Amino acid sequence: MSTDARERRNGREEHLITTFVTLADTLVAGYDVVDLLHTLVEECVAILGVAAAGIVLSDPAGGLHPIASSDGRSERVEAVQVDWGEGPCVESFRTGSAVAVDDIRETGPSRFREAAEASDFRSVLAVPLRLRTSTIGALNLFGSSVGALSGEDAAVARALADVATIGILQERAIRDGRLLTEQLEHALASRVLIEQAKGIVAQTRQVPVDEAFQVLRNYARRNNERLRDVAERVVDRRLTI
């Protein structure tokens, strides 16, 4: 292995360790599930070199919802999949297994394929958010080129998905079905609030929605507040940022 290759590998390993530490640090009382998942998808893009990443999460009735995305493209493709009940993320959730599509062009005609190609995605790996018998969603990794992730990258994706799953479920929620339902409902409600707040900030600042989300998130981190709480205040017009 060349010196440059070794340095890149060491840098990636350090980034991965830092990411796991960051994610672990969020797993404390009162942590923000939605912020945790947004951190996860952003780090997936940075560490794995994929074009985009996103997470879909199930509600108590088993319906899927986009909950975190690295950008608007992945969010749109995920929305198409859950709306039409087709695509790798839906299949991964239903089967509890990883679903790899190395070349989207080779799949049959579908709404998913149309949306993915329109967003310039050429491949995708969907990894279930699963702990033992509980599958609560899927992590989706979109590639801009044809081909599968390496075995090492796929293992890293699996590990990151496991961290997200543990963060959502937690042992107390696993032991108590009522708490699990409440936590999933809270995460989905937070998503709605954040989407509303993004729209308000985007309109107020005249910026794209993706940039508006970063404004919200940066404010929450600077002031050591939960993203959901900041979004709620923006929606209620008690905060202007």
Coordinates of N, CA and C in Angstrom, one line a residue:
M1 N 0.8 -1.2 0.0 CA 0.0 0.0 0.0 C 0.9 1.2 0.0
S2 N 0.6 2.2 -0.9 CA 1.4 3.4 -1.0 C 1.2 4.3 0.3
T3 N 2.1 5.2 0.4 CA 2.0 6.2 1.6 C 0.7 7.0 1.5
D4 N 0.3 7.5 0.3 CA -0.9 8.2 0.1 C -2.2 7.4 0.5
A5 N -2.2 6.2 0.0 CA -3.3 5.3 0.2 C -3.4 5.0 1.7
R6 N -2.3 4.8 2.4 CA -2.3 4.5 3.8 C -2.8 5.7 4.6
E7 N -2.4 6.9 4.2 CA -2.8 8.1 4.9 C -4.3 8.3 4.7
R8 N -4.8 8.0 3.5 CA -6.3 8.1 3.2 C -7.0 7.2 4.1
R9 N -6.5 5.9 4.2 CA -7.2 4.9 5.0 C -7.2 5.3 6.5
N10 N -6.0 5.8 7.0 CA -6.0 6.2 8.4 C -6.9 7.3 8.6
G11 N -7.0 8.3 7.7 CA -7.9 9.4 7.9 C -9.3 9.0 7.9
R12 N -9.7 8.1 7.1 CA -11.1 7.6 7.1 C -11.4 6.8 8.4
E13 N -10.4 6.0 8.9 CA -10.7 5.3 10.1 C -10.8 6.3 11.3
E14 N -10.0 7.3 11.3 CA -10.2 8.4 12.3 C -11.5 9.1 12.3
H15 N -12.0 9.3 11.0 CA -13.3 10.0 10.8 C -14.4 9.0 11.3
L16 N -14.2 7.8 11.0 CA -15.3 6.8 11.4 C -15.3 6.7 13.0
I17 N -14.2 6.7 13.6 CA -14.1 6.6 15.1 C -14.8 7.8 15.7
T18 N -14.4 9.0 15.1 CA -15.0 10.3 15.6 C -16.5 10.3 15.4
T19 N -17.0 9.7 14.3 CA -18.4 9.7 14.0 C -19.1 8.8 15.1
F20 N -18.6 7.6 15.4 CA -19.2 6.7 16.4 C -19.2 7.4 17.7
V21 N -18.2 8.1 18.1 CA -18.1 8.8 19.4 C -19.2 9.9 19.4
T22 N -19.3 10.6 18.3 CA -20.3 11.7 18.2 C -21.7 11.1 18.4
L23 N -22.0 10.0 17.6 CA -23.3 9.4 17.7 C -23.6 8.9 19.1
A24 N -22.6 8.2 19.7 CA -22.7 7.7 21.0 C -23.0 8.8 22.1
D25 N -22.4 9.9 21.9 CA -22.6 11.0 22.8 C -24.0 11.6 22.8
T26 N -24.7 11.3 21.7 CA -26.1 11.8 21.6 C -27.1 10.9 22.4
L27 N -26.7 9.7 22.6 CA -27.6 8.7 23.2 C -27.7 8.9 24.8
V28 N -28.2 10.1 25.1 CA -28.4 10.4 26.5 C -29.8 10.9 26.7
A29 N -30.2 11.1 27.9 CA -31.6 11.5 28.2 C -31.9 12.8 27.5
G30 N -33.1 12.8 26.8 CA -33.5 14.0 26.1 C -32.9 14.3 24.8
Y31 N -32.1 13.3 24.2 CA -31.5 13.5 22.9 C -32.5 13.7 21.8
D32 N -32.1 14.3 20.8 CA -33.0 14.6 19.6 C -32.9 13.5 18.6
V33 N -33.9 12.6 18.4 CA -33.8 11.5 17.5 C -33.6 12.0 16.0
V34 N -34.3 13.1 15.6 CA -34.2 13.5 14.2 C -32.8 14.1 14.0
D35 N -32.2 14.8 14.9 CA -30.9 15.4 14.7 C -29.9 14.3 14.6
L36 N -30.1 13.2 15.5 CA -29.2 12.1 15.4 C -29.2 11.5 14.0
L37 N -30.4 11.3 13.4 CA -30.5 10.7 12.1 C -29.9 11.6 11.0
H38 N -30.1 12.9 11.1 CA -29.5 13.8 10.1 C -27.9 13.7 10.2
T39 N -27.4 13.6 11.4 CA -26.0 13.5 11.6 C -25.5 12.2 10.9
L40 N -26.3 11.1 11.1 CA -25.9 9.8 10.5 C -25.8 9.9 9.0
V41 N -26.9 10.5 8.3 CA -26.9 10.5 6.9 C -25.7 11.3 6.3
E42 N -25.5 12.4 7.0 CA -24.4 13.3 6.5 C -23.0 12.6 6.7
E43 N -22.8 11.8 7.7 CA -21.6 11.1 7.9 C -21.5 10.0 7.0
C44 N -22.6 9.4 6.6 CA -22.5 8.3 5.6 C -22.0 8.8 4.3
V45 N -22.4 10.0 3.9 CA -21.9 10.6 2.6 C -20.5 10.9 2.7
A46 N -20.0 11.4 3.9 CA -18.6 11.8 4.0 C -17.7 10.6 4.1
I47 N -18.1 9.6 4.9 CA -17.2 8.4 5.1 C -17.2 7.4 3.9
L48 N -18.4 7.2 3.4 CA -18.5 6.2 2.3 C -18.4 6.7 0.9
G49 N -18.4 8.0 0.8 CA -18.3 8.6 -0.6 C -19.4 8.4 -1.5
V50 N -20.6 8.2 -0.9 CA -21.8 8.0 -1.7 C -22.3 9.4 -2.1
A51 N -23.2 9.5 -3.1 CA -23.8 10.8 -3.6 C -24.7 11.4 -2.6
A52 N -25.5 10.5 -1.9 CA -26.5 11.0 -1.0 C -27.0 9.9 -0.1
A53 N -27.6 10.2 1.0 CA -28.1 9.2 1.9 C -29.4 9.7 2.5
G54 N -30.2 8.7 3.0 CA -31.5 9.1 3.6 C -32.0 7.9 4.5
I55 N -32.9 8.3 5.3 CA -33.5 7.3 6.2 C -35.0 7.4 6.2
V56 N -35.7 6.2 6.1 CA -37.1 6.1 6.2 C -37.4 5.4 7.5
L57 N -38.5 5.8 8.2 CA -38.8 5.3 9.5 C -40.3 4.9 9.5
S58 N -40.6 3.8 10.1 CA -42.0 3.3 10.1 C -42.8 4.0 11.3
D59 N -44.1 4.2 11.1 CA -44.9 4.6 12.1 C -45.5 3.4 12.8
P60 N -46.2 3.6 13.9 CA -46.7 2.4 14.7 C -47.6 1.5 13.8
A61 N -48.3 2.0 12.8 CA -49.1 1.2 11.9 C -48.3 0.5 10.8
G62 N -47.0 0.7 10.7 CA -46.2 0.1 9.7 C -46.0 0.9 8.5
G63 N -46.6 2.1 8.4 CA -46.3 2.9 7.2 C -45.0 3.6 7.3
L64 N -44.3 3.8 6.1 CA -43.0 4.4 6.1 C -43.1 5.9 5.8
H65 N -42.1 6.6 6.3 CA -42.0 8.0 6.1 C -40.5 8.4 6.0
P66 N -40.2 9.3 5.0 CA -38.8 9.9 5.0 C -38.6 10.7 6.3
I67 N -37.5 10.4 7.0 CA -37.3 11.1 8.3 C -36.0 12.0 8.3
A68 N -35.0 11.6 7.5 CA -33.8 12.3 7.4 C -33.1 12.1 6.0
S69 N -32.6 13.2 5.4 CA -32.0 13.1 4.1 C -30.8 14.0 4.1
S70 N -29.8 13.6 3.3 CA -28.6 14.4 3.2 C -28.8 15.6 2.2
D71 N -29.8 15.5 1.3 CA -30.1 16.6 0.4 C -31.6 16.3 -0.1
G72 N -32.0 17.3 -0.9 CA -33.4 17.2 -1.5 C -33.6 16.1 -2.4
R73 N -32.5 15.7 -3.2 CA -32.6 14.6 -4.2 C -33.0 13.3 -3.5
S74 N -32.2 13.0 -2.5 CA -32.5 11.7 -1.8 C -33.9 11.7 -1.1
E75 N -34.3 12.9 -0.6 CA -35.6 13.0 0.0 C -36.7 12.7 -1.0
R76 N -36.5 13.3 -2.2 CA -37.6 13.1 -3.2 C -37.7 11.6 -3.6
V77 N -36.5 11.0 -3.8 CA -36.5 9.6 -4.2 C -37.1 8.7 -3.1
E78 N -36.8 9.0 -1.9 CA -37.4 8.2 -0.8 C -38.9 8.4 -0.7
A79 N -39.4 9.7 -0.9 CA -40.8 10.0 -0.9 C -41.5 9.2 -2.0
V80 N -40.9 9.1 -3.1 CA -41.6 8.3 -4.2 C -41.7 6.8 -3.8
Q81 N -40.6 6.3 -3.2 CA -40.7 4.9 -2.8 C -41.8 4.6 -1.8
V82 N -41.9 5.4 -0.8 CA -42.9 5.2 0.3 C -44.3 5.5 -0.2
D83 N -44.4 6.5 -1.1 CA -45.8 6.8 -1.6 C -46.3 5.7 -2.5
W84 N -45.4 5.1 -3.3 CA -45.8 4.0 -4.2 C -45.6 2.6 -3.7
G85 N -45.0 2.5 -2.5 CA -44.8 1.2 -2.0 C -43.9 0.3 -2.8
E86 N -42.8 0.9 -3.4 CA -41.9 0.1 -4.2 C -40.5 0.7 -4.1
G87 N -39.5 -0.1 -4.4 CA -38.1 0.4 -4.4 C -37.3 -0.3 -3.3
P88 N -36.0 -0.1 -3.3 CA -35.1 -0.8 -2.4 C -35.4 -0.6 -0.9
C89 N -35.7 0.7 -0.6 CA -35.9 0.9 0.8 C -37.2 0.2 1.4
V90 N -38.2 0.2 0.6 CA -39.4 -0.5 1.0 C -39.2 -2.0 1.1
E91 N -38.4 -2.6 0.1 CA -38.1 -4.0 0.1 C -37.3 -4.3 1.3
S92 N -36.3 -3.5 1.6 CA -35.4 -3.7 2.8 C -36.2 -3.7 4.1
F93 N -37.1 -2.8 4.2 CA -37.9 -2.7 5.4 C -38.8 -3.9 5.5
R94 N -39.4 -4.3 4.5 CA -40.3 -5.5 4.5 C -39.6 -6.8 4.8
T95 N -38.4 -7.0 4.2 CA -37.7 -8.2 4.4 C -36.8 -8.3 5.5
G96 N -36.3 -7.1 6.0 CA -35.3 -7.0 7.1 C -34.0 -7.4 6.6
S97 N -33.7 -7.3 5.3 CA -32.4 -7.6 4.7 C -31.9 -6.5 3.8
A98 N -30.6 -6.4 3.6 CA -30.1 -5.4 2.8 C -30.5 -5.7 1.3
V99 N -30.7 -4.6 0.6 CA -31.1 -4.7 -0.8 C -30.1 -3.8 -1.6
A100 N -29.3 -4.5 -2.5 CA -28.4 -3.7 -3.4 C -28.8 -3.7 -4.8
V101 N -28.8 -2.5 -5.4 CA -29.1 -2.3 -6.8 C -27.9 -1.7 -7.4
D102 N -27.1 -2.5 -8.1 CA -25.8 -2.0 -8.6 C -25.9 -1.2 -9.9
D103 N -27.1 -1.3 -10.6 CA -27.3 -0.5 -11.8 C -28.8 -0.3 -11.9
I104 N -29.2 0.9 -11.5 CA -30.7 1.2 -11.5 C -31.3 1.0 -12.9
R105 N -30.5 1.3 -13.9 CA -31.0 1.2 -15.3 C -31.4 -0.2 -15.7
E106 N -30.9 -1.2 -14.9 CA -31.3 -2.6 -15.2 C -32.5 -3.1 -14.5
T107 N -33.1 -2.2 -13.6 CA -34.3 -2.6 -13.0 C -35.5 -2.4 -13.9
G108 N -36.6 -3.0 -13.6 CA -37.8 -2.8 -14.5 C -38.3 -1.5 -14.4
P109 N -39.2 -1.1 -15.3 CA -39.9 0.2 -15.2 C -40.6 0.4 -13.9
S110 N -40.4 1.6 -13.3 CA -41.1 1.8 -12.0 C -40.9 3.3 -11.7
R111 N -41.8 3.8 -10.7 CA -41.7 5.1 -10.3 C -40.4 5.4 -9.6
F112 N -39.9 4.4 -8.9 CA -38.6 4.5 -8.2 C -37.5 4.8 -9.2
R113 N -37.5 4.0 -10.3 CA -36.4 4.1 -11.3 C -36.5 5.5 -11.9
E114 N -37.7 6.0 -12.3 CA -37.8 7.3 -12.9 C -37.3 8.4 -12.0
A115 N -37.6 8.3 -10.7 CA -37.2 9.3 -9.7 C -35.7 9.3 -9.5
A116 N -35.1 8.1 -9.4 CA -33.7 7.9 -9.2 C -32.9 8.4 -10.4
E117 N -33.3 8.1 -11.6 CA -32.6 8.5 -12.8 C -32.7 10.1 -12.9
A118 N -33.9 10.6 -12.6 CA -34.1 12.1 -12.7 C -33.1 12.8 -11.7
S119 N -32.8 12.1 -10.6 CA -31.9 12.7 -9.6 C -30.4 12.3 -9.9
D120 N -30.1 11.7 -11.0 CA -28.8 11.3 -11.4 C -28.2 10.2 -10.5
F121 N -29.0 9.4 -9.9 CA -28.5 8.3 -9.1 C -28.4 7.1 -10.0
R122 N -27.4 6.3 -9.8 CA -27.2 5.1 -10.7 C -27.1 3.8 -9.9
S123 N -27.0 3.9 -8.6 CA -27.0 2.7 -7.8 C -27.5 3.0 -6.4
V124 N -27.9 2.0 -5.7 CA -28.4 2.2 -4.3 C -28.2 1.0 -3.4
L125 N -27.9 1.2 -2.2 CA -27.9 0.1 -1.2 C -28.8 0.5 -0.1
A126 N -29.8 -0.3 0.2 CA -30.7 -0.1 1.3 C -30.4 -1.1 2.4
V127 N -30.2 -0.5 3.6 CA -29.9 -1.3 4.8 C -31.0 -1.2 5.8
P128 N -31.5 -2.3 6.3 CA -32.6 -2.2 7.3 C -32.1 -1.6 8.6
L129 N -33.0 -0.9 9.3 CA -32.8 -0.5 10.6 C -33.4 -1.6 11.5
R130 N -32.6 -2.5 11.9 CA -33.2 -3.7 12.6 C -32.4 -4.1 13.8
L131 N -33.1 -4.4 14.8 CA -32.4 -5.0 16.0 C -33.2 -6.2 16.4
R132 N -32.5 -7.4 16.3 CA -33.2 -8.7 16.6 C -34.4 -8.8 15.7
T133 N -35.6 -8.8 16.3 CA -36.8 -9.0 15.5 C -37.5 -7.7 15.1
S134 N -37.0 -6.6 15.5 CA -37.6 -5.3 15.3 C -37.0 -4.6 14.1
T135 N -37.7 -4.4 13.0 CA -37.3 -3.6 11.9 C -38.1 -2.3 11.8
I136 N -37.5 -1.2 11.9 CA -38.3 0.1 12.1 C -38.0 1.0 10.9
G137 N -37.3 0.6 9.9 CA -37.0 1.5 8.8 C -35.8 1.1 8.0
A138 N -35.3 2.0 7.2 CA -34.1 1.6 6.3 C -33.2 2.8 6.1
L139 N -31.9 2.5 6.0 CA -30.9 3.5 5.6 C -30.6 3.3 4.1
N140 N -30.7 4.4 3.3 CA -30.5 4.3 1.9 C -29.3 5.1 1.4
L141 N -28.4 4.4 0.7 CA -27.2 5.0 0.2 C -27.2 5.1 -1.3
F142 N -27.2 6.3 -1.9 CA -27.4 6.4 -3.3 C -26.0 6.8 -3.9
G143 N -25.7 6.1 -5.0 CA -24.5 6.3 -5.7 C -24.7 7.0 -7.1
S144 N -23.7 7.8 -7.5 CA -23.8 8.5 -8.7 C -23.2 7.7 -9.9
S145 N -22.7 6.6 -9.6 CA -22.1 5.7 -10.6 C -22.6 4.3 -10.4
V146 N -22.5 3.5 -11.4 CA -22.9 2.1 -11.4 C -21.8 1.3 -10.6
G147 N -22.3 0.3 -9.8 CA -21.4 -0.6 -9.1 C -21.8 -0.7 -7.6
A148 N -21.4 -1.8 -7.0 CA -21.7 -2.0 -5.6 C -20.7 -1.4 -4.7
L149 N -21.1 -1.1 -3.4 CA -20.1 -0.7 -2.4 C -19.2 -1.9 -2.1
S150 N -18.0 -1.6 -1.7 CA -17.1 -2.7 -1.3 C -17.7 -3.4 -0.1
G151 N -17.2 -4.6 0.2 CA -17.6 -5.3 1.3 C -17.3 -4.5 2.6
E152 N -16.2 -3.8 2.7 CA -15.8 -3.0 3.8 C -16.8 -1.9 4.0
D153 N -17.1 -1.2 2.9 CA -18.1 -0.1 3.0 C -19.5 -0.5 3.4
A154 N -19.9 -1.7 2.9 CA -21.2 -2.2 3.2 C -21.2 -2.6 4.7
A155 N -20.1 -3.1 5.3 CA -20.1 -3.4 6.7 C -20.1 -2.1 7.5
V156 N -19.5 -1.0 7.1 CA -19.5 0.2 7.8 C -21.0 0.8 7.8
A157 N -21.6 0.6 6.6 CA -23.0 1.1 6.5 C -23.9 0.3 7.5
R158 N -23.7 -1.0 7.6 CA -24.4 -1.8 8.5 C -24.2 -1.3 10.0
A159 N -23.0 -1.0 10.3 CA -22.7 -0.6 11.7 C -23.3 0.7 12.0
L160 N -23.3 1.7 11.0 CA -23.9 3.0 11.2 C -25.5 2.8 11.4
A161 N -26.0 1.9 10.6 CA -27.5 1.7 10.7 C -27.8 1.1 12.0
D162 N -26.9 0.2 12.6 CA -27.2 -0.4 13.9 C -27.2 0.7 15.0
V163 N -26.3 1.7 14.8 CA -26.2 2.7 15.8 C -27.5 3.5 15.8
A164 N -28.0 3.8 14.6 CA -29.2 4.6 14.4 C -30.4 3.8 15.1
T165 N -30.4 2.5 14.8 CA -31.5 1.7 15.4 C -31.5 1.7 16.9
I166 N -30.3 1.5 17.5 CA -30.2 1.5 18.9 C -30.6 2.9 19.5
G167 N -30.2 3.9 18.8 CA -30.6 5.3 19.2 C -32.1 5.5 19.2
I168 N -32.8 4.9 18.3 CA -34.3 5.0 18.3 C -35.0 4.1 19.3
L169 N -34.5 2.9 19.3 CA -35.3 1.9 20.1 C -34.9 2.0 21.6
Q170 N -33.6 2.0 21.9 CA -33.1 2.0 23.3 C -33.7 0.8 24.0
E171 N -33.0 0.3 25.0 CA -33.4 -0.8 25.8 C -34.8 -0.6 26.5
R172 N -35.0 0.5 27.0 CA -36.2 0.8 27.7 C -37.4 0.7 26.8
A173 N -37.2 1.2 25.5 CA -38.3 1.1 24.6 C -38.6 -0.3 24.1
I174 N -37.5 -1.1 24.0 CA -37.7 -2.4 23.5 C -38.4 -3.2 24.6
R175 N -38.2 -2.9 25.8 CA -38.9 -3.7 26.9 C -40.3 -3.2 27.1
D176 N -40.7 -2.0 26.6 CA -42.0 -1.5 26.8 C -42.6 -1.0 25.5
G177 N -43.5 -1.8 25.0 CA -44.1 -1.5 23.7 C -44.7 -0.1 23.6
R178 N -45.3 0.4 24.7 CA -45.9 1.7 24.7 C -44.9 2.8 24.5
L179 N -43.7 2.6 25.2 CA -42.7 3.6 25.0 C -42.1 3.6 23.6
L180 N -42.0 2.5 23.0 CA -41.5 2.4 21.6 C -42.5 3.1 20.7
T181 N -43.8 2.9 20.8 CA -44.7 3.6 20.0 C -44.6 5.1 20.2
E182 N -44.5 5.5 21.4 CA -44.4 7.0 21.7 C -43.2 7.6 21.1
Q183 N -42.1 6.8 21.1 CA -40.8 7.4 20.6 C -40.9 7.5 19.1
L184 N -41.4 6.5 18.4 CA -41.6 6.6 17.0 C -42.5 7.7 16.6
E185 N -43.6 7.8 17.3 CA -44.6 8.9 17.0 C -43.9 10.3 17.2
H186 N -43.1 10.4 18.3 CA -42.4 11.6 18.6 C -41.4 12.0 17.4
A187 N -40.7 11.0 16.9 CA -39.8 11.2 15.8 C -40.5 11.7 14.6
L188 N -41.6 11.1 14.3 CA -42.4 11.5 13.1 C -43.0 12.9 13.3
A189 N -43.5 13.2 14.5 CA -44.0 14.5 14.7 C -42.9 15.6 14.7
S190 N -41.7 15.2 15.1 CA -40.6 16.2 15.0 C -40.3 16.5 13.6
R191 N -40.4 15.5 12.8 CA -40.1 15.6 11.3 C -41.1 16.7 10.7
V192 N -42.3 16.6 11.1 CA -43.3 17.5 10.5 C -43.0 18.9 11.0
L193 N -42.7 19.1 12.2 CA -42.4 20.4 12.8 C -41.2 21.0 12.0
I194 N -40.1 20.2 11.9 CA -38.9 20.7 11.2 C -39.2 21.0 9.8
E195 N -40.0 20.3 9.1 CA -40.3 20.6 7.7 C -41.0 22.0 7.6
Q196 N -42.0 22.2 8.6 CA -42.7 23.5 8.6 C -41.7 24.6 8.9
A197 N -40.8 24.4 9.8 CA -39.9 25.4 10.2 C -38.9 25.7 9.1
K198 N -38.5 24.7 8.3 CA -37.6 24.9 7.2 C -38.3 25.8 6.1
G199 N -39.6 25.6 5.9 CA -40.3 26.4 5.0 C -40.4 27.8 5.4
I200 N -40.6 28.1 6.7 CA -40.7 29.4 7.2 C -39.3 30.1 7.1
V201 N -38.3 29.5 7.5 CA -36.9 30.1 7.4 C -36.5 30.3 5.9
A202 N -36.9 29.4 5.1 CA -36.6 29.6 3.6 C -37.3 30.8 3.1
Q203 N -38.5 30.9 3.5 CA -39.3 32.1 3.0 C -38.8 33.4 3.6
T204 N -38.5 33.4 4.9 CA -38.0 34.6 5.5 C -36.7 35.0 5.0
R205 N -35.8 34.1 4.8 CA -34.4 34.4 4.4 C -34.2 34.4 2.8
Q206 N -35.3 33.9 2.2 CA -35.2 33.8 0.7 C -34.0 32.9 0.3
V207 N -33.9 31.7 0.9 CA -32.8 30.7 0.7 C -33.5 29.4 0.3
P208 N -32.7 28.5 -0.3 CA -33.2 27.1 -0.6 C -33.5 26.4 0.7
V209 N -34.4 25.4 0.6 CA -34.9 24.7 1.8 C -33.7 23.9 2.5
D210 N -32.8 23.4 1.7 CA -31.7 22.7 2.3 C -30.8 23.6 3.2
E211 N -30.6 24.8 2.7 CA -29.9 25.8 3.4 C -30.7 26.3 4.7
A212 N -32.0 26.4 4.6 CA -32.8 26.7 5.7 C -32.6 25.7 6.8
F213 N -32.6 24.4 6.5 CA -32.4 23.4 7.5 C -31.1 23.6 8.2
Q214 N -30.0 23.9 7.5 CA -28.7 24.1 8.1 C -28.8 25.3 9.1
V215 N -29.5 26.3 8.7 CA -29.7 27.5 9.6 C -30.3 27.1 10.9
L216 N -31.4 26.3 10.8 CA -32.1 25.8 12.0 C -31.1 24.9 12.9
R217 N -30.4 24.0 12.2 CA -29.6 23.1 12.9 C -28.4 23.8 13.6
N218 N -27.8 24.8 12.9 CA -26.7 25.5 13.4 C -27.1 26.3 14.6
Y219 N -28.3 26.9 14.6 CA -28.9 27.7 15.7 C -29.0 26.8 16.9
A220 N -29.6 25.6 16.7 CA -29.8 24.7 17.8 C -28.5 24.3 18.4
R221 N -27.5 24.0 17.6 CA -26.2 23.6 18.2 C -25.5 24.7 18.9
R222 N -25.5 25.9 18.3 CA -24.9 27.1 19.0 C -25.5 27.3 20.4
N223 N -26.8 27.1 20.5 CA -27.5 27.4 21.7 C -27.8 26.2 22.6
N224 N -27.2 25.1 22.2 CA -27.3 23.8 22.9 C -28.8 23.5 23.2
E225 N -29.6 23.6 22.1 CA -31.0 23.3 22.2 C -31.3 22.1 21.2
R226 N -32.4 21.4 21.5 CA -32.8 20.4 20.6 C -33.4 21.0 19.3
L227 N -33.1 20.3 18.2 CA -33.6 20.8 16.9 C -35.1 20.9 16.9
R228 N -35.8 19.9 17.5 CA -37.2 20.0 17.5 C -37.8 21.2 18.3
D229 N -37.1 21.5 19.4 CA -37.6 22.7 20.2 C -37.4 24.0 19.4
V230 N -36.3 24.1 18.7 CA -36.1 25.3 17.9 C -37.1 25.4 16.8
A231 N -37.4 24.3 16.1 CA -38.4 24.2 15.0 C -39.8 24.6 15.6
E232 N -40.1 24.1 16.7 CA -41.4 24.4 17.3 C -41.6 25.9 17.6
R233 N -40.5 26.5 18.1 CA -40.6 28.0 18.4 C -40.7 28.8 17.1
V234 N -40.0 28.3 16.0 CA -40.1 29.0 14.7 C -41.5 28.9 14.2
V235 N -42.1 27.7 14.2 CA -43.4 27.5 13.7 C -44.5 28.3 14.5
D236 N -44.3 28.4 15.8 CA -45.2 29.2 16.7 C -44.9 30.7 16.6
R237 N -43.9 31.1 15.8 CA -43.6 32.5 15.6 C -43.0 33.1 16.9
R238 N -42.5 32.2 17.8 CA -41.8 32.7 19.0 C -40.3 33.0 18.8
L239 N -39.8 32.6 17.6 CA -38.4 32.7 17.3 C -38.3 33.0 15.8
T240 N -37.4 34.0 15.5 CA -37.1 34.3 14.1 C -35.6 34.2 13.9
I241 N -35.2 33.4 13.0 CA -33.7 33.3 12.8 C -33.4 33.4 11.3

